[in-house]
Amino acid sequence: MNKIAQIFQTLDYGPAPEGPEQAMAWLDSHGRKFGHFIDGEWTKPGKTFASRNPANGESLAQVTDGTAEDVNAAVAAARAAFKPWSTLSGYERGKYLYAIARAIQKHSRLFAVLETLDNGKPIRESRDVDIPLVARHFYHHAGWAQHLSREFPDAVPYGVCGQIIPWNFPLLMLAWKIAPALAAGNTVVLKPAEFTSLTALLFAEICDRAGLPKGVVNIVTGEGDTGAAIVNHPDIDKIAFTGSTEVGKIIRAATAGTGKGLSLELGGKSPYIVFEDADIDSAIEGLVDAIWFNQGQVCCAGSRLLVQESIETRFITKLKKRMSTLRVGDPLDKSIDIGALVAQVQVERIRDLMKRGTKEGAIIYEPDGDLPGGGCFLKPTLVTNVSPANTLVAEEIFGPVLVAMSFRTPEEAVALANNTKYGLAATVWSENINLALDIAPKLKAGVVWINGTNNFDAAVGFGGYKESGFGREGGREGMGAYLKPGWEKTLKAAPVAKAAPAKDDNPLDATHLDQTAKMYIGGKQARPDSGYSRPVRDPAGKLVGEVGDGNRKDIRNAVEAARGALAWSTTAAHTRAQILYFLAENLDYRRAEFAARIKAQTGDDGAGEVALAVERLFAFAGWADKYDGAVHNPPLRAVAAAMVEPLGVMGVVAPAALPLLGSVALIAPALAMGNTVVLVPSGTSPLSVTDLYQVIETSDVPSGVINIVTGDSVSLAKTLAEHDGVDALWFAGSADASTMVEKASITNLKQTWTSRGLNYDLSDRRFEGDYFLGKATQVKNVWIPYGA
Ligand code: NAI
Ligand code: MG
């Protein structure tokens, strides 16, 4: 038989290796030893460690383990560069970003090969996915730089941004961080992950050659300690982190109370839902991309297959067949599907998890065949016979391991899909568009792909719900994450509230008051669990009333009521608007009574405050059906519908001042956007809000949508912060208590807004708009196949 006939018989792949020569030559040009890139210069290498090729274990180069002094130098350079960079015109900054994009395209193969050498991902992916997306990101943000002043008129950059990135998409994560930061006018200190520093260093050289002003981009290499030095540096204004949820929580705690901006893009355990009417062959190919792209080391990997029971057997059979054709091997080979994992520790970590899962009853399937020796390789793996509690279902594996479960009904699919602490992405396969579009809004995830998977684009925001983090990268939301309102930087300390004169009260003296104002939980008046009440005094110390002294139990009941009322989030925006208008109208009818109550508590004439509270309710009633999403057109046959969704249950702890408006200004935006609320009113003047329940009751607000718990603001805030049933928490109060709130909220990584003792004057009309609307919502991007 001749050679060609033989090839036809086996249809086997021959080797198609990509040459490493140019990448090696670039490393050689640096003597295979790197310092940091600080202030436009290479520093002398310090103590170094090896960056290895995980496909063969060989050292590619030595990189410097950054010290605290190195970080200091980088931050100083970034600080010095900030003013000139941020005051350049957007057009000028955009031209630099454009030049970087062009240079990346020009050297795309060098970047792709270096990335594959250092990370182990198949060259097919680094060449066709990572690097093109990097270039696309810089192009997209070149445009934002120029249009910023028009699109974000009152916004200013944070200043110096510390950016810490993982090893799974080394250059792409760098681009996601650096492009928007620079477009907005920030300067950056970025630390690549210790396993994969090399493309960040090549990028530094590209910046240098593009003439980027010195100090705008600083790259400091190193391990976790170097990252921690960045996080804790006092002269950094914002931290952006992508990596494990564990480290994300450490960073949340470390930045608490510092006023640093923070965005976290963390882990995931994303569901991949296949309905019985799906195009099965396409769904299988999608699944290959979902879980075996980048060896499964993808935060949004579709790692939990949920397949409808009626097609389960057929689907799993086909899947196993497809798995047996996946080729694992040399990442530089162009016809390889699965390359090497990033490092041996990751291989061990995955093996340990598999052992635990098997002990708990999981059945493991791997296709036949040998793995290449000498590198960090694992076979594509399918796990069955698992319940939701199995370690392999609950934990992020971050490897080529798919767990499969089945469901019977769409309701069950949604329940299983959402049964996770994470909420990064989800995929839905069905030929029935009605079904797919019915499911997408019910999934608690920042990205939903319909009949597709792992699509990314610079114009489409990416980021998580729940413990997958907060903040978005890409698109308008991603730009917003590197900007803040100009006025916020100029806030002064809030005036210290005049405490009512202390008195040694006999608690029985209060009995002449006819009643203690009740709390309001689940649409009913409620007595405090403690059985105690708190005095409310005027500035002269005279007792003007009493309220219940709420505790942990009252907060628990209120949160439960608020969770039970979450149908509010899917109530039509028009209806929510009508109810808020009605609330405003009913409050207005009783303005004299409410004004008198304010006067009794504070001594101030309350008429103006009541009028503003009514106006504020009107403002947010008006926003309810207007603060909405967008449709993006990524360069694919799809649209991405950016849907604005509520956060869920919000804790709102109102300031001591402005007894009525202080609460109304915070709950109105939360309610308008579809959140339910547990409100802790002013600790010193709570009666204006306990009076409000009568207005709430006459305004058609469904039970449980607004819950009111009176008591000590700080201790109730702590309980709210620690409660996993609370999705977000706003706290107006002292700097110390704000720090406590931010720290205590790490358990479920709730989003927080705190006033940090600053003078946020809620009567200012600047709070009538998107400031709080943005903080009361998160954007979900739903990718829908579309177009000819
Ligand atoms: P990691 O979260 O420790 O590393 C990410 C980055 O954070 C690296 O640059 C690292 O040097 C830095 N870092 C580590 N400790 C730090 C600290 N205390 N302060 C500041 N920066 C710090 O992730 P690791 O250990 O590499 O991987 C462990 C697991 O985390 C993976 O198996 C995977 O499950 C998950 N992971 C998730 C990622 C995602 O994109 N969602 C990315 C990387 C890891
Ligand atoms: Mg490496």
XYZ file of C-alpha atoms and ligand atoms in Angstrom, residues 164-168 191-194 223-224 227-228 231 241-244 247 250-251 266-267 299 346 349 396 398, ligand 1:
72
model
C -3.421 40.720 40.337
C -4.110 38.049 37.795
C -4.164 34.254 37.543
C -2.337 31.840 35.307
C -5.133 30.366 33.231
C 1.407 41.227 39.076
C 1.133 38.196 36.810
C 0.694 34.756 38.374
C 3.884 33.021 39.452
C 4.135 35.040 44.320
C 1.279 35.509 46.763
C 0.335 40.205 45.588
C -0.385 40.887 49.239
C -3.179 44.770 48.076
C -8.241 40.679 41.258
C -8.960 37.518 39.325
C -8.241 34.197 40.994
C -9.513 31.832 43.628
C -7.743 34.647 47.976
C -8.522 37.517 51.909
C -8.356 40.580 49.672
C -13.448 34.576 41.280
C -14.252 30.939 40.854
C -13.326 30.104 35.803
C -2.578 21.660 40.179
C -4.863 19.094 43.681
C -14.334 24.121 41.668
C -10.255 23.688 37.668
P -4.667 32.092 43.554
O -5.966 32.761 43.766
O -3.811 31.825 44.724
O -3.787 32.948 42.516
C -4.223 34.012 41.748
C -3.268 35.184 41.884
O -3.333 35.707 43.206
C -1.810 34.871 41.639
O -1.221 35.938 40.951
C -1.232 34.772 43.045
O 0.129 35.044 43.109
C -2.021 35.834 43.759
N -2.131 35.684 45.206
C -2.082 34.547 45.948
N -2.252 34.833 47.260
C -2.420 36.175 47.346
C -2.664 37.074 48.428
N -2.790 36.641 49.670
N -2.809 38.381 48.152
C -2.718 38.823 46.896
N -2.490 38.036 45.845
C -2.345 36.718 46.055
O -4.945 30.746 42.796
P -3.996 29.439 42.722
O -3.495 29.071 44.086
O -2.998 29.675 41.683
O -5.014 28.330 42.257
C -5.766 27.576 43.203
C -7.187 27.378 42.738
O -7.845 28.631 42.623
C -7.349 26.763 41.370
O -7.258 25.388 41.385
C -8.725 27.224 41.002
O -9.699 26.411 41.595
C -8.785 28.601 41.590
N -8.467 29.631 40.590
C -9.481 30.246 39.983
C -9.233 31.179 38.999
C -10.326 31.866 38.317
O -10.100 32.534 37.307
N -11.537 31.783 38.792
C -7.884 31.501 38.571
C -6.854 30.827 39.337
C -7.168 29.907 40.272
